[in-house]
mmCIF file of C-alpha atoms in Angstrom:
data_model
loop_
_atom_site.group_PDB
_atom_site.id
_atom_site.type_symbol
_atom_site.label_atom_id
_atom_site.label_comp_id
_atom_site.label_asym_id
_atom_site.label_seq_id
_atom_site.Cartn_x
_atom_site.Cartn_y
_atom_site.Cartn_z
ATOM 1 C CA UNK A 679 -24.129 -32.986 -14.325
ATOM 2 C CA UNK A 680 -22.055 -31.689 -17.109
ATOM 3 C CA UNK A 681 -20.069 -34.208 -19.227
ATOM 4 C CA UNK A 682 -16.237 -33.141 -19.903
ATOM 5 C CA UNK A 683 -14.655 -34.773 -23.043
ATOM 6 C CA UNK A 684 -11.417 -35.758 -21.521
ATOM 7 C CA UNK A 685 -8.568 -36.175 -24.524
ATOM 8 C CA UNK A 686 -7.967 -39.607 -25.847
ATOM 9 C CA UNK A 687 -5.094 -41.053 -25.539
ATOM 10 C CA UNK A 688 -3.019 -40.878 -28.441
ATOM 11 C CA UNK A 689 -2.472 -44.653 -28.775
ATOM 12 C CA UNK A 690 -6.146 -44.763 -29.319
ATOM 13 C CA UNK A 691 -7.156 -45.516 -33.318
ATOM 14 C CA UNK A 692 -9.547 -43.143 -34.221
ATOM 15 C CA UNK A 693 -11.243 -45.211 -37.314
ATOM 16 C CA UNK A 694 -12.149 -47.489 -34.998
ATOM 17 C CA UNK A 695 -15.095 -45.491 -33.553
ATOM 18 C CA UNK A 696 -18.474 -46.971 -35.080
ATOM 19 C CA UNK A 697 -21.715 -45.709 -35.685
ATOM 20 C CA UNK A 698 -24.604 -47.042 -34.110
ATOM 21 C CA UNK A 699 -25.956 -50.796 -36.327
ATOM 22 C CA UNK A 700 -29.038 -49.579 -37.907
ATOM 23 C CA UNK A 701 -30.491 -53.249 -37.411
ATOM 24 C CA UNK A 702 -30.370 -52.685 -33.471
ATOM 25 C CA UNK A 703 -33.945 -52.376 -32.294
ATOM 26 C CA UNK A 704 -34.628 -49.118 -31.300
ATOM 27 C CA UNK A 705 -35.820 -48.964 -27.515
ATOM 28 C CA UNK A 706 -38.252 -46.837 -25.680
ATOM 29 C CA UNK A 707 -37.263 -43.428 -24.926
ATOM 30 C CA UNK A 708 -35.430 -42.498 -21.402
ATOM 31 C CA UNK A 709 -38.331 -40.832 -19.450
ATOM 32 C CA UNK A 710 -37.073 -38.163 -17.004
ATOM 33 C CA UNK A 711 -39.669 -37.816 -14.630
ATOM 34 C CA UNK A 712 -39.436 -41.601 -13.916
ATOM 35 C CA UNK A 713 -35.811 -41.668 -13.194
ATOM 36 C CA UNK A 714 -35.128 -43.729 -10.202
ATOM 37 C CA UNK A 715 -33.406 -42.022 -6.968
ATOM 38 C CA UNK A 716 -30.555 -43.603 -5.121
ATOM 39 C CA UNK A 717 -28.755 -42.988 -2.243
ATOM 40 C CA UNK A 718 -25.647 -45.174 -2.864
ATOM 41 C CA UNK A 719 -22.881 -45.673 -5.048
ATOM 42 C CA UNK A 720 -23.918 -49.219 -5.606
ATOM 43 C CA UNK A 721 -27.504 -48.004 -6.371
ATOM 44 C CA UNK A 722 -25.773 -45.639 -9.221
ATOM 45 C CA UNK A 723 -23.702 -48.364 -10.317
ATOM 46 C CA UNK A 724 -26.660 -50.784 -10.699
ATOM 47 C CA UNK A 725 -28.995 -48.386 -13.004
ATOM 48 C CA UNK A 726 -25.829 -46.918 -15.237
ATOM 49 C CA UNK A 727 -23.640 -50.028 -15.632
ATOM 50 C CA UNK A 728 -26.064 -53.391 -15.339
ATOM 51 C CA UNK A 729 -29.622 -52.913 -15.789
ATOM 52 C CA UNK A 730 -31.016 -53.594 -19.085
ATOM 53 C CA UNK A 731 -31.967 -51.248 -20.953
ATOM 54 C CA UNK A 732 -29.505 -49.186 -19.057
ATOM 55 C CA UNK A 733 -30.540 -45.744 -17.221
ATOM 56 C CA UNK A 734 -29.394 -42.574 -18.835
ATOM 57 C CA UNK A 735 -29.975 -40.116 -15.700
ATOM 58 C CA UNK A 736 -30.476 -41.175 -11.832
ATOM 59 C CA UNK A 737 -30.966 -38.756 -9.244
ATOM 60 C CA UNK A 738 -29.232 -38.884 -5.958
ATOM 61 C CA UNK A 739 -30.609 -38.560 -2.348
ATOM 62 C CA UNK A 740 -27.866 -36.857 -0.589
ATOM 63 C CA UNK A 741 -28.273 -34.480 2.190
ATOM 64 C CA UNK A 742 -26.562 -30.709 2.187
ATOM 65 C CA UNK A 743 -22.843 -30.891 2.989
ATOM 66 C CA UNK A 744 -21.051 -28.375 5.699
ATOM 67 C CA UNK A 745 -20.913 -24.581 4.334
ATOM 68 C CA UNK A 746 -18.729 -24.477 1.744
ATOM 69 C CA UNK A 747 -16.408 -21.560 1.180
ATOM 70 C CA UNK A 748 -14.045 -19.723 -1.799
ATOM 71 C CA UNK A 749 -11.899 -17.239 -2.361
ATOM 72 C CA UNK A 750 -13.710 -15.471 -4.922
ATOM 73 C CA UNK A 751 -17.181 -14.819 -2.477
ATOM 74 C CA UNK A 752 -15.188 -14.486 0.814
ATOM 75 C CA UNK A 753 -18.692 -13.030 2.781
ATOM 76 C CA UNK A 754 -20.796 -15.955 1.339
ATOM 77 C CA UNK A 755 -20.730 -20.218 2.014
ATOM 78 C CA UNK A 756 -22.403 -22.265 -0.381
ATOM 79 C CA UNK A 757 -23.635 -25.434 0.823
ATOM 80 C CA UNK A 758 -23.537 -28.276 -2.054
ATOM 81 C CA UNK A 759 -24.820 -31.823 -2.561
ATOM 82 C CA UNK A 760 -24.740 -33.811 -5.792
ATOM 83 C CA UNK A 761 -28.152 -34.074 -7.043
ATOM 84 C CA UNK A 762 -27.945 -36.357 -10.734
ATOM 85 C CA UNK A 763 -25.515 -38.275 -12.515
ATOM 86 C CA UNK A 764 -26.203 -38.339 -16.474
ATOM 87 C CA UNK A 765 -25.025 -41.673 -18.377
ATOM 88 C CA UNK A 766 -23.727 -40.355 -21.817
ATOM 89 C CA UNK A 767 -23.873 -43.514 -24.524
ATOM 90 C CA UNK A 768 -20.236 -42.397 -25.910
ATOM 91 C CA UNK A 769 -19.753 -44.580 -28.952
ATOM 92 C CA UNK A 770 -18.660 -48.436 -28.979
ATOM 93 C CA UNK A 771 -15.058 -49.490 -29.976
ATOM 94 C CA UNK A 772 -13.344 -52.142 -31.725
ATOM 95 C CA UNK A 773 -10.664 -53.019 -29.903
ATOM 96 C CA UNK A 774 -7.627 -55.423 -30.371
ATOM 97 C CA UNK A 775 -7.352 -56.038 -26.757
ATOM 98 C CA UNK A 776 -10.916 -56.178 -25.163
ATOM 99 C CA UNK A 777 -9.331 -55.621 -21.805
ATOM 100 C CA UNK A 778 -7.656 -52.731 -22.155
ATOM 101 C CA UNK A 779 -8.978 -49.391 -20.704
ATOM 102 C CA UNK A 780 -9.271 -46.297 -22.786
ATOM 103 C CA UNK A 781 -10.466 -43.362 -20.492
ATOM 104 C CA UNK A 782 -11.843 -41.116 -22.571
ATOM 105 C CA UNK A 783 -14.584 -39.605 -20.993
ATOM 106 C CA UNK A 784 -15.205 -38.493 -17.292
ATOM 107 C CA UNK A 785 -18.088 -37.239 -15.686
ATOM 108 C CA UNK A 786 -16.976 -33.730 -13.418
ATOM 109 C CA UNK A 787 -19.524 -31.525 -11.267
ATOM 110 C CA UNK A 788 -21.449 -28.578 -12.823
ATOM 111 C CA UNK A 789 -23.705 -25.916 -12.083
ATOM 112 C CA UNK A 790 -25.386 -23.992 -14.660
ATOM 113 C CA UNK A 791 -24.232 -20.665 -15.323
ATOM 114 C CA UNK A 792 -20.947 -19.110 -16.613
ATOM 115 C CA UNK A 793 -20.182 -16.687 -13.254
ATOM 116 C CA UNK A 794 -19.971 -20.265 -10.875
ATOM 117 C CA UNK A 795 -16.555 -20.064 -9.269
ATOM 118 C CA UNK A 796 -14.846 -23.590 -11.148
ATOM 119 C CA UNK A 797 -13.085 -24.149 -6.969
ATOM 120 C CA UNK A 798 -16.712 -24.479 -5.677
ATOM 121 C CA UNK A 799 -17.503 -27.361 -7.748
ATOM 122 C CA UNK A 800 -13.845 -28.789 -7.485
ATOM 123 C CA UNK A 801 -14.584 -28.629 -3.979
ATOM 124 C CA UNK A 802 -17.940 -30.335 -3.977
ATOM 125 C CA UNK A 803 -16.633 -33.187 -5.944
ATOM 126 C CA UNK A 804 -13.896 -33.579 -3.458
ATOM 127 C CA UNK A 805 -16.285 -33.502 -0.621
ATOM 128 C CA UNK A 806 -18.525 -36.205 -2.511
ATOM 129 C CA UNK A 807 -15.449 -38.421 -2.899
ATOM 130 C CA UNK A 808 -15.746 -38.222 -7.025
ATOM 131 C CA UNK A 809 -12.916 -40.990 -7.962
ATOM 132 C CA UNK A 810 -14.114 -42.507 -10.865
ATOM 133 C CA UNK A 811 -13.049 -40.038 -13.096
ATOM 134 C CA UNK A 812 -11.605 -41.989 -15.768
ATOM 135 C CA UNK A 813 -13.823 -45.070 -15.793
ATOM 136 C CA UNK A 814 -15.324 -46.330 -19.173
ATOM 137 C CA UNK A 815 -17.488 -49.239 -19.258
ATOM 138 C CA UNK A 816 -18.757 -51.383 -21.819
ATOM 139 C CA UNK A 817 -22.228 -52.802 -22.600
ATOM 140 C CA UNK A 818 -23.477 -54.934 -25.149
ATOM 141 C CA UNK A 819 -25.174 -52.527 -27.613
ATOM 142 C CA UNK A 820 -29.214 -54.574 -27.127
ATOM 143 C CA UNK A 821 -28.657 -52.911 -23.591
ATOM 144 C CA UNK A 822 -27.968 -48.819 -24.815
ATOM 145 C CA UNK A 823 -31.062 -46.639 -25.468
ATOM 146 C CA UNK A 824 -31.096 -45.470 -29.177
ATOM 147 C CA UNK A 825 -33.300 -42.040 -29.015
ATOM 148 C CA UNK A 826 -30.739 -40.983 -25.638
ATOM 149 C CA UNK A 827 -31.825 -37.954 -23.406
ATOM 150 C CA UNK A 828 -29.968 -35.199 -24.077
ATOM 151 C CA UNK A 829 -27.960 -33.343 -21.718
ATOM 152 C CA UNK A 830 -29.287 -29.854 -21.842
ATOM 153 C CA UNK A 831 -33.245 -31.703 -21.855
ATOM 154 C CA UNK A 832 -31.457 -33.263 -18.113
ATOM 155 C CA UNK A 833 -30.519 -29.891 -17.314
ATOM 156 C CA UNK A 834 -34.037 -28.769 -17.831
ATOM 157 C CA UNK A 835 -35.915 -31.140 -15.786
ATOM 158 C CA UNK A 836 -33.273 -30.777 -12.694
ATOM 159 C CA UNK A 837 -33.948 -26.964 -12.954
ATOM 160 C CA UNK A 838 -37.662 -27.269 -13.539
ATOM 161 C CA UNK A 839 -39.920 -30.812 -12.858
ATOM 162 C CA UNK A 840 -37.474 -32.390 -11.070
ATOM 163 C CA UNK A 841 -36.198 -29.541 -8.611
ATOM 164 C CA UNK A 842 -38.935 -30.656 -5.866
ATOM 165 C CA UNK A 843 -37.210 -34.146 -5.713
ATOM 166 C CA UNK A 844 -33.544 -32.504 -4.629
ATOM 167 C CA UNK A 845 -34.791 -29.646 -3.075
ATOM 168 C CA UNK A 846 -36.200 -31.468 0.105
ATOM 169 C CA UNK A 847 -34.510 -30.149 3.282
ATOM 170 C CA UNK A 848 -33.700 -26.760 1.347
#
């Protein structure tokens, strides 16, 4: 559920990135323990890129994958399955060419805790077919919630509230 900053590409004019317009109306705040739960990538696709205001956070009703194993714990399998994805409002851009992609942000699998072997997770997004690891999208800014969820307060409710909703079938 981590965000990575991937770089941006160097043909990418920094002075273009704007702040939020302070004479947007400000929307409700992102509420956690009503985040929706898909099961597709359609379903994911539908809260983070169309609905309006747009979902920061939906959780995803995946089953266990097979036993998972890594060099680093060669007695042990780990047996993954995403639980969350977490929509980070990035900035908006001016752009000279509204058509052209800039990928500068990805979204990459994450478990909290700095001993997690970094193959495991490389692994699980592999498993999970992950390939939209360079996709930006853009949304009219009457569509983007202006008091976001942060990511560590999503990190919190998938370790805490919100573990009994991914946990089934543990």
């Amino acid at each position: 559920m981590d965000i990575k900053i991937n770089e941006i590409e160097s043909n990418l004019d920094l002075s273009s990135f704007k702040s939020i317009p302070k004479d947007i109306k400000s929307l409700d705040p992102f509420d956690l323990e009503n985040s929706q739960m898909v099961s597709t990538e359609l379903g994911i696709d539908q809260l983070l890129k169309i609905k309006n205001p747009l979902d920061q956070f939906v959780m995803i009703n995946a089953k266990f994958g097979d036993p998972l194993s890594v060099p680093v714990y060669p007695n042990h399998t780990f047996n993954i399955k995403p639980i969350a994805v977490y929509n980070r409002y990035i900035d908006y851009v001016t752009l000279g060419q509204p058509e052209t992609s800039y990928p500068t942000s990805y979204f990459k699998g994450f478990f909290p805790g700095s001993e997690f072997p970094s193959e495991l997770v490389e692994k699980c997004d592999a498993v999970n077919h992950i390939t939209k690891l360079g996709e930006i999208f853009s949304t009219p800014a009457s569509n983007v919630l202006h008091e976001p969820v942060l990511p560590y307060d999503c990190i919190e409710y998938v370790k805490g509230k919100g573990a009994s909703r991914w946990k089934e079938g543990f």
